[in-house]
Coordinates of C-alpha atoms in Angstrom, one line a residue:
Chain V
X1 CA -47.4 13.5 -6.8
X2 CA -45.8 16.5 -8.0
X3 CA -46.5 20.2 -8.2
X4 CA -45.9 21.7 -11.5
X5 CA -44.2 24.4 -12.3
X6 CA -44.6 26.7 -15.1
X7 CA -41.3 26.2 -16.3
X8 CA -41.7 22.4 -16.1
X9 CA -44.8 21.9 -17.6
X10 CA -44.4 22.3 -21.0
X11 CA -41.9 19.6 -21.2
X12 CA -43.7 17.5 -19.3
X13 CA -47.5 17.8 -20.3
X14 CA -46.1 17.8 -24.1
X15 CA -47.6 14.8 -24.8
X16 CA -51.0 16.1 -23.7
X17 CA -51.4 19.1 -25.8
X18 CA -53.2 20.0 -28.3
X19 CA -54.7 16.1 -27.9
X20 CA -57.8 16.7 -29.9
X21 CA -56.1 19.3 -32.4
X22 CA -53.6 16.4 -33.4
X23 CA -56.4 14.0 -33.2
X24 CA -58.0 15.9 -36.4
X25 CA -55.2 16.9 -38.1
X26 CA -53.1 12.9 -38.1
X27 CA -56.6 11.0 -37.9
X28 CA -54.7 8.5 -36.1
X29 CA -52.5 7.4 -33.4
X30 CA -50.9 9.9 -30.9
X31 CA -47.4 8.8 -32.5
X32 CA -44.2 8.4 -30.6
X33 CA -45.6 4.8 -29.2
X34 CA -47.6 6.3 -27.0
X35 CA -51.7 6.7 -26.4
X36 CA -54.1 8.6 -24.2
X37 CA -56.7 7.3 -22.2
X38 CA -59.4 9.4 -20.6
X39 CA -62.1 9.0 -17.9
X40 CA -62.4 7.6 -14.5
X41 CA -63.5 3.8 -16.1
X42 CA -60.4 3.6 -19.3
X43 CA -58.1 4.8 -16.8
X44 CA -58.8 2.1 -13.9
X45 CA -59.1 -0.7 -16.7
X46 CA -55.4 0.9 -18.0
X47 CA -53.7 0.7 -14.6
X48 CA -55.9 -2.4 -12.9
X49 CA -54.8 -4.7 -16.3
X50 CA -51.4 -3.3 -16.4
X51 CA -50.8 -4.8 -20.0
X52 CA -49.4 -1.3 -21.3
X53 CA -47.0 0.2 -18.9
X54 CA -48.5 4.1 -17.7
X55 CA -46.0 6.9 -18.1
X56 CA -48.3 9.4 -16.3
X57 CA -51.5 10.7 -15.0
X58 CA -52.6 14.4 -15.9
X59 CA -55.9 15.0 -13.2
X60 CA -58.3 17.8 -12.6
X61 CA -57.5 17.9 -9.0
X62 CA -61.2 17.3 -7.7
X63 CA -60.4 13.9 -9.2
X64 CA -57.4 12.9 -6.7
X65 CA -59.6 11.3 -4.3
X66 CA -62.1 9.4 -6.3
X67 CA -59.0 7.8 -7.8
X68 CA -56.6 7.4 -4.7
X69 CA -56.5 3.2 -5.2
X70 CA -55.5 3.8 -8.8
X71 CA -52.6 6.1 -8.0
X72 CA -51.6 4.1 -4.8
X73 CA -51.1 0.8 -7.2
X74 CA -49.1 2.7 -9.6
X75 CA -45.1 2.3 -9.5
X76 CA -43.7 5.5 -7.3
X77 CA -41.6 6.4 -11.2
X78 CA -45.0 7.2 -12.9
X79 CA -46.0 10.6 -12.1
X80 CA -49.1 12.1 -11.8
X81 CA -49.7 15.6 -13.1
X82 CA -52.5 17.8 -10.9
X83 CA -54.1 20.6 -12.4
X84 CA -56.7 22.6 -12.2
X85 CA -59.2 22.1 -14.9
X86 CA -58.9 25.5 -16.6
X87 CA -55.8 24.6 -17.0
X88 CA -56.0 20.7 -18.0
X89 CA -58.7 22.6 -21.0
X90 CA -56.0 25.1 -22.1
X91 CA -53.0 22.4 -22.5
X92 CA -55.9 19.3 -23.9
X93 CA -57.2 22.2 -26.4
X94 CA -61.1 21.4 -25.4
X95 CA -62.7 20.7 -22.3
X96 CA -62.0 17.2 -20.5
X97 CA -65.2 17.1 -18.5
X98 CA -63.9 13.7 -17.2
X99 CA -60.9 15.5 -16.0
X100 CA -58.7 12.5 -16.5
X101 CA -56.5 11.6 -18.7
X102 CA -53.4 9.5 -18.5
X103 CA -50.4 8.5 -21.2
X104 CA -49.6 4.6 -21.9
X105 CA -46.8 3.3 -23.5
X106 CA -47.7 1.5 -26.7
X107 CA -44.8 -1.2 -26.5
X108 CA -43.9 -3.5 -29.0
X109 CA -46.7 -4.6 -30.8
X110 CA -47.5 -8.1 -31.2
X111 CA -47.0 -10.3 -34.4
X112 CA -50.1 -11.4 -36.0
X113 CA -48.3 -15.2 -35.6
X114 CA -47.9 -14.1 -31.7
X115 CA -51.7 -14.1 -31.3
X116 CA -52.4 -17.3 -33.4
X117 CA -49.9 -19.4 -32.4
X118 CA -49.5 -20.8 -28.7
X119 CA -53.2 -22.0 -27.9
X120 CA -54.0 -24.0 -25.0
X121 CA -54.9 -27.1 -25.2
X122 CA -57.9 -28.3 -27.1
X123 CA -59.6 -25.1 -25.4
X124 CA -61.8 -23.6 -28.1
X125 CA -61.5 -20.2 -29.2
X126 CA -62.2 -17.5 -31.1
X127 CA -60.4 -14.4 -32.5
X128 CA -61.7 -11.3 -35.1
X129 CA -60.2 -10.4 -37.6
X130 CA -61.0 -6.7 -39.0
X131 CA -60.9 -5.7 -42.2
X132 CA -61.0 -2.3 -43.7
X133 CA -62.5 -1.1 -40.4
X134 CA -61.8 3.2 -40.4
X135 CA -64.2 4.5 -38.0
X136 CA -63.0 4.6 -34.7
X137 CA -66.7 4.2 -33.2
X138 CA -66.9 0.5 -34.6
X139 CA -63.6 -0.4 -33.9
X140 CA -64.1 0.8 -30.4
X141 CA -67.3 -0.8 -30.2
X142 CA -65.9 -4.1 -31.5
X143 CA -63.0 -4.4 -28.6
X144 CA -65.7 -3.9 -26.1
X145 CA -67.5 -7.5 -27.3
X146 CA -64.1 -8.5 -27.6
X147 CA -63.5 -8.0 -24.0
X148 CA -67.5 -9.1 -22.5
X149 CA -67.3 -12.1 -24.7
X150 CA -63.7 -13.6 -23.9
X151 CA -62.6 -13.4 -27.2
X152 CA -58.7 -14.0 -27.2
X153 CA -57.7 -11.5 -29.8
X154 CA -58.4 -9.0 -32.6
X155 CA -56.3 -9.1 -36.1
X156 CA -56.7 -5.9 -37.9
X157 CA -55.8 -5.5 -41.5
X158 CA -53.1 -2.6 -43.0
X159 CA -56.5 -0.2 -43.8
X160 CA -58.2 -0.7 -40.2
X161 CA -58.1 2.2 -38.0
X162 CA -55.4 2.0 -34.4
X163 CA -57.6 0.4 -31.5
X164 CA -55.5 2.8 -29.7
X165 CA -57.0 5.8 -30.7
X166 CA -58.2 7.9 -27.9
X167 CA -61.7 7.7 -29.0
X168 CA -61.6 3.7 -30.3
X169 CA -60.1 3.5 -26.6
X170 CA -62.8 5.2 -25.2
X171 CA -65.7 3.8 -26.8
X172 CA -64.1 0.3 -26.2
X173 CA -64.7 1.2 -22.4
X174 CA -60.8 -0.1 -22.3
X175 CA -61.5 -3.0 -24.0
X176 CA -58.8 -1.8 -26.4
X177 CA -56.4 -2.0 -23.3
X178 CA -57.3 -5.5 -22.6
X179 CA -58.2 -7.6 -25.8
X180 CA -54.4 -8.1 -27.6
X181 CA -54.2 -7.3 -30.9
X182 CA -52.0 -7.4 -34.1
X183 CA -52.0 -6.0 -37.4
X184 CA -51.2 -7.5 -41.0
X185 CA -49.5 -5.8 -43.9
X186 CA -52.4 -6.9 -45.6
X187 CA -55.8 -8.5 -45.3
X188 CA -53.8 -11.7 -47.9
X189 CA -51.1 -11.7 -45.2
X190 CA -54.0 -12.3 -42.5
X191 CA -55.5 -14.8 -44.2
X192 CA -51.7 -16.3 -44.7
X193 CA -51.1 -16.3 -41.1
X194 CA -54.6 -17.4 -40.0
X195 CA -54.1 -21.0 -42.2
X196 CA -50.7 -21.1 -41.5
X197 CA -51.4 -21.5 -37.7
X198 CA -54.5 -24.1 -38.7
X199 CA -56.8 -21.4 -37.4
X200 CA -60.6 -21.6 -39.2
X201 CA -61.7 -18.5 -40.9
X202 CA -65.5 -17.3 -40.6
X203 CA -66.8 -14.6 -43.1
X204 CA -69.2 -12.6 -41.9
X205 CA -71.4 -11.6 -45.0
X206 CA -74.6 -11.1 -46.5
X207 CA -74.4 -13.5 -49.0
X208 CA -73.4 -15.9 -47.0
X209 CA -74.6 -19.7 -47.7
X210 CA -75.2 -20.8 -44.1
X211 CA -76.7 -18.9 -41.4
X212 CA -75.1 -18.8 -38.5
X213 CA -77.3 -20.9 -35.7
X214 CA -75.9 -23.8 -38.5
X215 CA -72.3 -23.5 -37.6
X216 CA -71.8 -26.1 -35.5
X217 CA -69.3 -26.6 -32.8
X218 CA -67.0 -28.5 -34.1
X219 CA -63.8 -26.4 -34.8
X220 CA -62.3 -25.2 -31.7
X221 CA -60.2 -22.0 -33.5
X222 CA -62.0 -20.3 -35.2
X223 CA -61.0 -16.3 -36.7
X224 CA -64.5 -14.5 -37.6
X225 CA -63.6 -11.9 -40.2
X226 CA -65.6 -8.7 -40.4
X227 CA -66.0 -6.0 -43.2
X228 CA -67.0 -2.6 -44.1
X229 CA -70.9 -1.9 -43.8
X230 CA -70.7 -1.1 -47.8
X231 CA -68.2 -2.8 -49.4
X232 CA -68.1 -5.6 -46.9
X233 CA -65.1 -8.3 -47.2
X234 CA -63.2 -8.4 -50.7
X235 CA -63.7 -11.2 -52.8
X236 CA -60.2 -12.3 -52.3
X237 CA -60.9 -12.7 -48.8
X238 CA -64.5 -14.6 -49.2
X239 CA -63.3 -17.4 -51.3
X240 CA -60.8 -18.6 -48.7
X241 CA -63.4 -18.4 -46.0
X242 CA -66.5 -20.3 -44.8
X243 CA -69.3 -17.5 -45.7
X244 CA -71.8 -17.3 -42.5
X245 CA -74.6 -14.8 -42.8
X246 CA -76.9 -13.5 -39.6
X247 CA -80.5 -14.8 -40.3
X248 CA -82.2 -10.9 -40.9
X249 CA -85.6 -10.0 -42.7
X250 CA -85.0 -10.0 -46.5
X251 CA -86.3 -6.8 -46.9
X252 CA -84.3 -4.2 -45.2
X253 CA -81.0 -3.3 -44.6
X254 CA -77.9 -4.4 -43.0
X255 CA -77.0 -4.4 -39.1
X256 CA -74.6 -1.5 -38.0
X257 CA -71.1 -3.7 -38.1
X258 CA -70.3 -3.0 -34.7
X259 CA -73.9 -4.7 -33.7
X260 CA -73.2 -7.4 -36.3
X261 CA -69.7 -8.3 -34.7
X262 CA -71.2 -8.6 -31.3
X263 CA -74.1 -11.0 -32.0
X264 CA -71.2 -13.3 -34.7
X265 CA -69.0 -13.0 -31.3
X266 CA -72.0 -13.6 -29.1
X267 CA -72.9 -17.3 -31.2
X268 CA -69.5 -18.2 -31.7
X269 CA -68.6 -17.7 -28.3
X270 CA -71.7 -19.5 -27.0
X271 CA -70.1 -22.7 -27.7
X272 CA -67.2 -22.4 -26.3
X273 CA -69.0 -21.0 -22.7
X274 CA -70.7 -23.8 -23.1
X275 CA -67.5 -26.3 -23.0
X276 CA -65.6 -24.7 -20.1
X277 CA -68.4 -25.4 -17.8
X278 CA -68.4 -29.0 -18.7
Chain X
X1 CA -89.6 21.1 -59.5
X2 CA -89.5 24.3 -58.3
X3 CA -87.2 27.1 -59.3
X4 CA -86.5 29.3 -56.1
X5 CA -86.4 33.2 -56.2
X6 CA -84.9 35.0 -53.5
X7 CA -88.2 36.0 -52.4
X8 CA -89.6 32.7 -51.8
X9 CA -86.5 30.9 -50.2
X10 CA -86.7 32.3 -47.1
X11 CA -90.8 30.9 -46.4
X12 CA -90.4 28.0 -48.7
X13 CA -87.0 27.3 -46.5
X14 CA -87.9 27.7 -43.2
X15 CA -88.4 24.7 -41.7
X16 CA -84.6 23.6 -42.7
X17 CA -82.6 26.5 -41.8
X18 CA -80.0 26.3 -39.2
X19 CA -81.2 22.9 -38.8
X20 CA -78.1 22.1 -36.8
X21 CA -78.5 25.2 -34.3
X22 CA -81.6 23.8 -33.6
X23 CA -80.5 20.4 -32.9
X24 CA -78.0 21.9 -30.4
X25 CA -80.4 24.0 -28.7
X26 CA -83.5 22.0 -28.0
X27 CA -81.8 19.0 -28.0
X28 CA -84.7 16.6 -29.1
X29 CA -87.4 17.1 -32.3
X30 CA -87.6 19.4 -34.5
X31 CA -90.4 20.3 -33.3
X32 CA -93.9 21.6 -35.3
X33 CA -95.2 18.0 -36.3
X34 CA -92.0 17.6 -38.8
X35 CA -88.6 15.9 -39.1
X36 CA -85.5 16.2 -41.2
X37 CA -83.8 13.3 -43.1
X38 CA -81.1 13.2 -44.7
X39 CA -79.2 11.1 -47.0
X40 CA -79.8 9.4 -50.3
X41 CA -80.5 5.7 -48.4
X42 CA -82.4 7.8 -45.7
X43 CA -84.6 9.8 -48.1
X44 CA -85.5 6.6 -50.2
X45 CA -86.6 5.1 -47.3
X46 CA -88.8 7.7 -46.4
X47 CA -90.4 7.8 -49.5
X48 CA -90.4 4.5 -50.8
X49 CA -91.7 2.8 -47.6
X50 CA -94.6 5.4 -47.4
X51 CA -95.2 5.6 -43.3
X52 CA -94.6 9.0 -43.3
X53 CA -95.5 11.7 -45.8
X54 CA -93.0 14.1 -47.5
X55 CA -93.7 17.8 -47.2
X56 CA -90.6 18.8 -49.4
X57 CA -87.4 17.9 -50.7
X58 CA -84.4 20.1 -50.8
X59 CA -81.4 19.1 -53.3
X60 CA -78.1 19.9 -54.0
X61 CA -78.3 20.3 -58.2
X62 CA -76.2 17.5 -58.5
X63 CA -78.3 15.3 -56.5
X64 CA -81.1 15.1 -59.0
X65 CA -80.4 12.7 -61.5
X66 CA -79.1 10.1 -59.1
X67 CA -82.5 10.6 -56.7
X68 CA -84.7 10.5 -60.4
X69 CA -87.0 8.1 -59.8
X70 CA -87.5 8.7 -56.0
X71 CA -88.9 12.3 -57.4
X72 CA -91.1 10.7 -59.5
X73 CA -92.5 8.5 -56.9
X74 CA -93.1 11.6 -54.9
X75 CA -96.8 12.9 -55.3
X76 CA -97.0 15.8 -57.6
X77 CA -97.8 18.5 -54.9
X78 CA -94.6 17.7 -53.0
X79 CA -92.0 20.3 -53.6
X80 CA -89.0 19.8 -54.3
X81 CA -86.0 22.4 -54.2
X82 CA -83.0 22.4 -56.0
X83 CA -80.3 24.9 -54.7
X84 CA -76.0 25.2 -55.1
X85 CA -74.2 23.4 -52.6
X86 CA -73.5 26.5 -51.3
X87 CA -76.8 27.5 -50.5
X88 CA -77.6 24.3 -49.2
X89 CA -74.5 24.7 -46.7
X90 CA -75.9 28.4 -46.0
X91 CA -79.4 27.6 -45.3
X92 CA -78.8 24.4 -43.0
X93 CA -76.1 26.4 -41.2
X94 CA -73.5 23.3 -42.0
X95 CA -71.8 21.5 -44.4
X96 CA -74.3 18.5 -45.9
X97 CA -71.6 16.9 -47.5
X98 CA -74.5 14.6 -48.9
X99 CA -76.5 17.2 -50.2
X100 CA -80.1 15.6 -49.9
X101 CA -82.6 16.4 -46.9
X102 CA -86.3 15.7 -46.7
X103 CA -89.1 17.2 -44.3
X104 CA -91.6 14.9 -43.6
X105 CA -94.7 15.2 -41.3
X106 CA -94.8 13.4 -37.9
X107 CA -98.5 12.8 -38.8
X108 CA -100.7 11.5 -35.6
X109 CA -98.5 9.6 -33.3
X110 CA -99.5 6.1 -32.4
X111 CA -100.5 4.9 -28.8
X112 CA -98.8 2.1 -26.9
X113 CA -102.3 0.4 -27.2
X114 CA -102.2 0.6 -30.8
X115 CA -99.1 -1.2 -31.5
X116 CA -99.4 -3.3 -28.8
X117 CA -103.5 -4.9 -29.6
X118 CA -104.3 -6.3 -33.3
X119 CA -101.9 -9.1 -33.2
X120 CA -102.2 -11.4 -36.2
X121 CA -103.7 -14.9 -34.7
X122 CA -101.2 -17.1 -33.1
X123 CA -97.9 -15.6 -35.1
X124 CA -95.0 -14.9 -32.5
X125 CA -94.0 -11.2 -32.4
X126 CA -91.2 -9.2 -30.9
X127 CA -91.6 -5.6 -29.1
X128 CA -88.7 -3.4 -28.0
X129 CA -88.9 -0.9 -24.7
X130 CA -86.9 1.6 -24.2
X131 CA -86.5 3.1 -20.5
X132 CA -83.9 6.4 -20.0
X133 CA -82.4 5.9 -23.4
X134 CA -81.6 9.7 -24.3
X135 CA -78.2 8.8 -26.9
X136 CA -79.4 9.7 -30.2
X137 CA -77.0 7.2 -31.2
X138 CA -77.9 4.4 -29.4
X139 CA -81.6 4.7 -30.1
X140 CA -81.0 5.2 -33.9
X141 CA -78.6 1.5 -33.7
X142 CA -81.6 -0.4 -32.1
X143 CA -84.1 1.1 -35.0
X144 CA -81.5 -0.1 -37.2
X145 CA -81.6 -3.5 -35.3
X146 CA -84.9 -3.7 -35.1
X147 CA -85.7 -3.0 -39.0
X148 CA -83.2 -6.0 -39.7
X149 CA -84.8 -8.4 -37.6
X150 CA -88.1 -7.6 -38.4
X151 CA -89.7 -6.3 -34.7
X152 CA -92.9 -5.3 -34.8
X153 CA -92.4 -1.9 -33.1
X154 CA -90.5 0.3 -30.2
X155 CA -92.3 1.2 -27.0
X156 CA -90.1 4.7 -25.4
X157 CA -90.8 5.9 -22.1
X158 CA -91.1 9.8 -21.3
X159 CA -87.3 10.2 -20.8
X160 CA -85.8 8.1 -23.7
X161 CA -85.1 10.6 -26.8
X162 CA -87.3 11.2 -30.2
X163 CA -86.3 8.4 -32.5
X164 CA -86.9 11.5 -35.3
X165 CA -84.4 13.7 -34.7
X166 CA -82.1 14.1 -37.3
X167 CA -79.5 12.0 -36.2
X168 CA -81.3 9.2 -34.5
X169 CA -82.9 8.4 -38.1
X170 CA -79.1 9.0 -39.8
X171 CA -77.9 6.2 -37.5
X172 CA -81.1 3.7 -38.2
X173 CA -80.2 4.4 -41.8
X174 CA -84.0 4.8 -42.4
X175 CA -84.8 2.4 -39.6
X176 CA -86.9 4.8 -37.8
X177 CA -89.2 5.5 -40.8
X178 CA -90.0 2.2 -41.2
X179 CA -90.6 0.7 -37.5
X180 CA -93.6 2.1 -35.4
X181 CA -93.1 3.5 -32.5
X182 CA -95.2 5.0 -29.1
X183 CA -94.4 6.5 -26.2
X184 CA -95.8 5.8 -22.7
X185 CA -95.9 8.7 -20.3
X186 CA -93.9 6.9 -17.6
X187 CA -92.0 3.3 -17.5
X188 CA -94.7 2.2 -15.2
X189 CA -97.6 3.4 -17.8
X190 CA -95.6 1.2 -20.3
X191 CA -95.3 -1.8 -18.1
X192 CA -99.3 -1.1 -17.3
X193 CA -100.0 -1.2 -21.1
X194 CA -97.4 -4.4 -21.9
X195 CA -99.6 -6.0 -19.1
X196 CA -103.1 -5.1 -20.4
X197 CA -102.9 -6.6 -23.7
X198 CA -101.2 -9.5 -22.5
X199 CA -97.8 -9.5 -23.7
X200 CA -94.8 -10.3 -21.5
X201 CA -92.3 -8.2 -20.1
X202 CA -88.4 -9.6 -20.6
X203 CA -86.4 -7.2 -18.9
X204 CA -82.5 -7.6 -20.2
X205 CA -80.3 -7.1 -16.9
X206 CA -77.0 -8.0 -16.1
X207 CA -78.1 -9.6 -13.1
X208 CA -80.6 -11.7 -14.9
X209 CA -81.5 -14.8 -13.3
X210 CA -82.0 -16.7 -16.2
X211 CA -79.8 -16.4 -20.1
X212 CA -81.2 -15.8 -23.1
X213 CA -80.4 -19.0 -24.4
X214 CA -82.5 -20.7 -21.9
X215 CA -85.6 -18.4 -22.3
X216 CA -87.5 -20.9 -25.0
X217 CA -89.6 -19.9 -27.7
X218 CA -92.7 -20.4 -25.3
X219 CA -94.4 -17.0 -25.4
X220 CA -95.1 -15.7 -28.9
X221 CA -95.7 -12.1 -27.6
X222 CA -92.6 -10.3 -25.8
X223 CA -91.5 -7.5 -25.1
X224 CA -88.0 -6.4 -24.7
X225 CA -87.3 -4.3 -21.8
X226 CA -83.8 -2.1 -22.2
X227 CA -82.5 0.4 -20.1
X228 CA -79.3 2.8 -19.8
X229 CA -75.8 1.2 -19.8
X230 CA -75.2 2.6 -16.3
X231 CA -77.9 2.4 -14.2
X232 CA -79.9 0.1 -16.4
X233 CA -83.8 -0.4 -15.9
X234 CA -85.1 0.7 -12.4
X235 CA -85.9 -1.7 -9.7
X236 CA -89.7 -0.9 -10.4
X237 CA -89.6 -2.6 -13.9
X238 CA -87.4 -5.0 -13.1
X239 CA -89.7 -6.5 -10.6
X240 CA -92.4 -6.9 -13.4
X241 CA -90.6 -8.4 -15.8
X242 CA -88.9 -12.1 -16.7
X243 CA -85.2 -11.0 -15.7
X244 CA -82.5 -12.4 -18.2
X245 CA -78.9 -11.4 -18.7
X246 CA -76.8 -11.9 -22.0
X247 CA -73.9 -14.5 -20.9
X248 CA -70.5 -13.5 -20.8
X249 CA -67.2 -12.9 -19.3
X250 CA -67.5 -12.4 -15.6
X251 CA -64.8 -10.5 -15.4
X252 CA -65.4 -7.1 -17.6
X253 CA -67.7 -4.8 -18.4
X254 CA -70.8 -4.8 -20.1
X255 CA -71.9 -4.3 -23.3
X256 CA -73.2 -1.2 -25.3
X257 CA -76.9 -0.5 -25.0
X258 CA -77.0 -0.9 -29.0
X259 CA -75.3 -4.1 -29.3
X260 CA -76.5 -5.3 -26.6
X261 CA -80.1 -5.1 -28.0
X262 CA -79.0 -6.3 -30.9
X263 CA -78.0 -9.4 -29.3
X264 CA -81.3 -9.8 -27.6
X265 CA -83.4 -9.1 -30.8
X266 CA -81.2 -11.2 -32.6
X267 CA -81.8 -14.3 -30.2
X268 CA -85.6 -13.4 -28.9
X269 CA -86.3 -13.5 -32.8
X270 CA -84.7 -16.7 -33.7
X271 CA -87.8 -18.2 -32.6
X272 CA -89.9 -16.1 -34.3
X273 CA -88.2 -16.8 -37.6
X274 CA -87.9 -20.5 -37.3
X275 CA -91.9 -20.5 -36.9
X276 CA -92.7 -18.5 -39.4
X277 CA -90.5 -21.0 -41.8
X278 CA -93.3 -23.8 -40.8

C-alpha cells in the first residue's frame, strides 16, 4: 500500500475525481476504458471474478481490514490508495458512505459474434439481448438476473445505456462484472448476428401471440430480446422474432422491464436447469 | 376550474408546497390523511379507478387539454388549479417536469382482517407480505407487480414503508391506488392474522427447502411472505411459513427484492390464472 503524498495525488486519484460530477455531465461511461466500482460487495465480485483487470483501490482507511483478503489476492502492481474519508468526499465530489471505490480496466470489448459463436455442445442456453435500454437502474437490474439465472451473455443495441456505468454496476450488485456482454451498431446488426450464428430470437412483448409457459423446450439457444417500457421493441425487430407475451391481467398496466426480464430469464432458464441435472 | 388569486394560493396550496422537503424530512407519508400523485398515467389512475377520492388537482396550464376528460370525470366540487410552470416549480419546491399532481385522501385504512376474510367461494387468490421493506422503490415495483398479475392485496408489517408516499406510487405507476393494502403492527401480528383466516404462509427464502416450481397449485389461498434483500425474513416467520427459494445459479448473488417478487407472483399466480380460464 502506499502513502500519498499531496504532490502525488492529483496524478494518481485523477481518475477518481469529480466521479459523480462527470457522471452528470457525459451521462455515460467514465471514458478512457476505464470504470469505477464502489462498495464492499461490487469490489469483491471485481477482484474475486478477475474478468476486468483492477488498476487500483481508493479506501476510506476504516475499510483496510474488512477488506484485507481482497487486497492480499490482488497482483503487488495494483495499488491501493488510503485516505481518510473527508478526503476520499473532497476528490469523489459527494460523499462515498461505502468508502470504497476501485478503477477497472474496460479492455477490449467483445464482438457481438464472440458471444454467439463458440457454444458448447448441445448445452442449452440463453442470452438477452437489450434494446433501447437508457436507464441505468434497468440495465443494472437486468445484469443481476443475468448473473443469478446463468444466463451466458447480454447483447445491447447502439441506444442502450454502458453496463459499466458506475451506477448500472452498482445496481447489478457486479453482475455487470461477471455476465459478458457486447454491443451492436444497431439493433438490425443484432438481429444479423443473432441468425447468423443459428441463435433463436424471443420477443418479449405485449402483443405477443403465445404466452410464455407455451414455449416449449425445444430450442437449445435461444436470445430473449427486451424493449423500452413505452415504446417497447420496434416493429423491425418483432417481425423477425417469435413474439412471447408474460400471461398479466388484461386490465392494467405493464411490468417494470427490469421485473419483466427477470421472470422471461427466470422461464427460459428453467428448462435449461432442468437439463443439466439430468 | 378555479382561477387562483394571490390571496388564495397560499391556503388553497398548502398541502403541495415543498412537497419534496417534506419527503426528505419525514421520510414516509405525507402525513394528515392525504397523498400526492403525480403524473398523467398516475393521476388517471387515481381517478379513473375510484379507490381513493381526489381532494384537488393542481396543473401546469398546458396540462389541461391533454388531462380533459379525466377533469370531467372528477366530481364537480373537486378543485382543480391551473398555475405557470413556474409556479408549479415554486410551490412544490422542485422542478415537476410533468406538470400534473393530485391530493387524494387516504380515507379509512383497511385491516389485515378485512382483506384477508370475504374470499369469493372456492376461487384461488394470491396475497403479498411485506416484512422490513423500507425502499420506496422496491415497494412501488411489487405494487406494480402486483397490479399486473392481478393479487388481491399487500399485507406490510410496522417497519416496511407507506406504499403512498410520493414516490412509491410514481414507481407502481398507479399500482398502489389500485391494490388494497393493510398493515399489521408487527410481523408476528401478520402471521397471527394469515393464520386466523386460514390462509397459508409461503415464505420466499434463499434457503428454501422446496422451489417454486414444485409448490403445486394445491392451496387456493396464499400468502406471499418477502423480506429485505440482506437479511431477508426473520427466523420467527420463517418458522411459520412453507419455505421455498426461487432456483438459480449457486454461485452468485441473489436477486432484487422487486424482481424477485415478481417472479414469485408471476409463478404462485400461474395457477390461479389457469383456474380461472376453466
Amino acid at each position: 500500500m502506499d502513502s500519498l503524498e499531496a504532490a502525488q495525488a492529483e496524478a494518481l486519484l485523477r481518475p477518481y475525481i469529480g466521479v459523480r460530477e462527470r457522471d452528470l455531465l457525459r451521462g455515460d461511461a467514465t471514458g478512457d476504458g476505464v470504470f469505477i466500482a464502489e462498495g464492499e460487495v461490487v469490489v469483491r465480485v471485481l477482484v474475486q471474478r478477475g474478468r476486468f483487470a483492477v488498476r487500483s483501490l481508493l479506501l476510506e482507511a476504516r475499510r483496510v481490514e474488512p477488506l484485507r483478503d481482497v487486497i492480499d489476492a490482488l497482483p503487488e502492481s495494483v495499488p491501493v490508495y488510503v485516505v481518510p474519508q473527508s478526503v476520499m468526499d473532497g476528490i469523489v465530489g459527494f460523499a462515498i458512505h461505502r468508502g470504497i471505490l476501485a478503477l477497472g480496466s474496460r479492455g477490449v470489448p467483445l464482438t457481438p459474434s464472440e458471444l454467439l459463436g463458440g457454444q458448447a455442445e448441445g448445452k442449452p442456453e440463453l442470452l438477452v439481448g437489450l434494446v433501447g435500454l437508457a436507464n441505468h437502474d434497468n440495465v443494472g437490474s437486468i445484469f443481476r438476473s443475468a448473473a443469478a439465472f446463468g444466463v451466458r451473455g447480454v447483447l445491447l443495441d447502439d441506444t442502450s445505456c454502458d453496463p459499466l456505468y458506475r451506477k448500472a454496476i452498482r445496481v447489478s450488485v457486479g453482475g455487470a462484472l461477471v455476465v459478458p456482454f457486447a454491443r451492436s451498431e444497431s439493433a438490425t446488426a443484432m438481429l444479423d448476428a443473432i441468425e447468423a450464428h443459428g441463435w433463436e430470437p424471443i420477443a418479449l412483448t405485449p402483443r405477443g401471440e403465445e404466452t410464455f409457459g407455451n414455449l416449449g423446450k425445444a430450442c437449445s439457444r435461444r436470445v430473449l430480446l427486451m424493449g423500452t417500457e413505452g415504446e417497447g421493441l420496434p416493429d423491425h425487430v418483432l417481425t423477425r422474432a417469435r413474439r412471447v407475451r408474460i400471461d398479466m391481467e388484461p386490465t392494467l398496466d405493464s411490468l417494470n422491464v427490469a421485473v419483466a426480464t427477470g421472470i422471461a430469464i427466470y422461464e427460459a432458464t428453467q428448462g435449461m436447469r432442468a437439463h443439466a441435472r439430468r
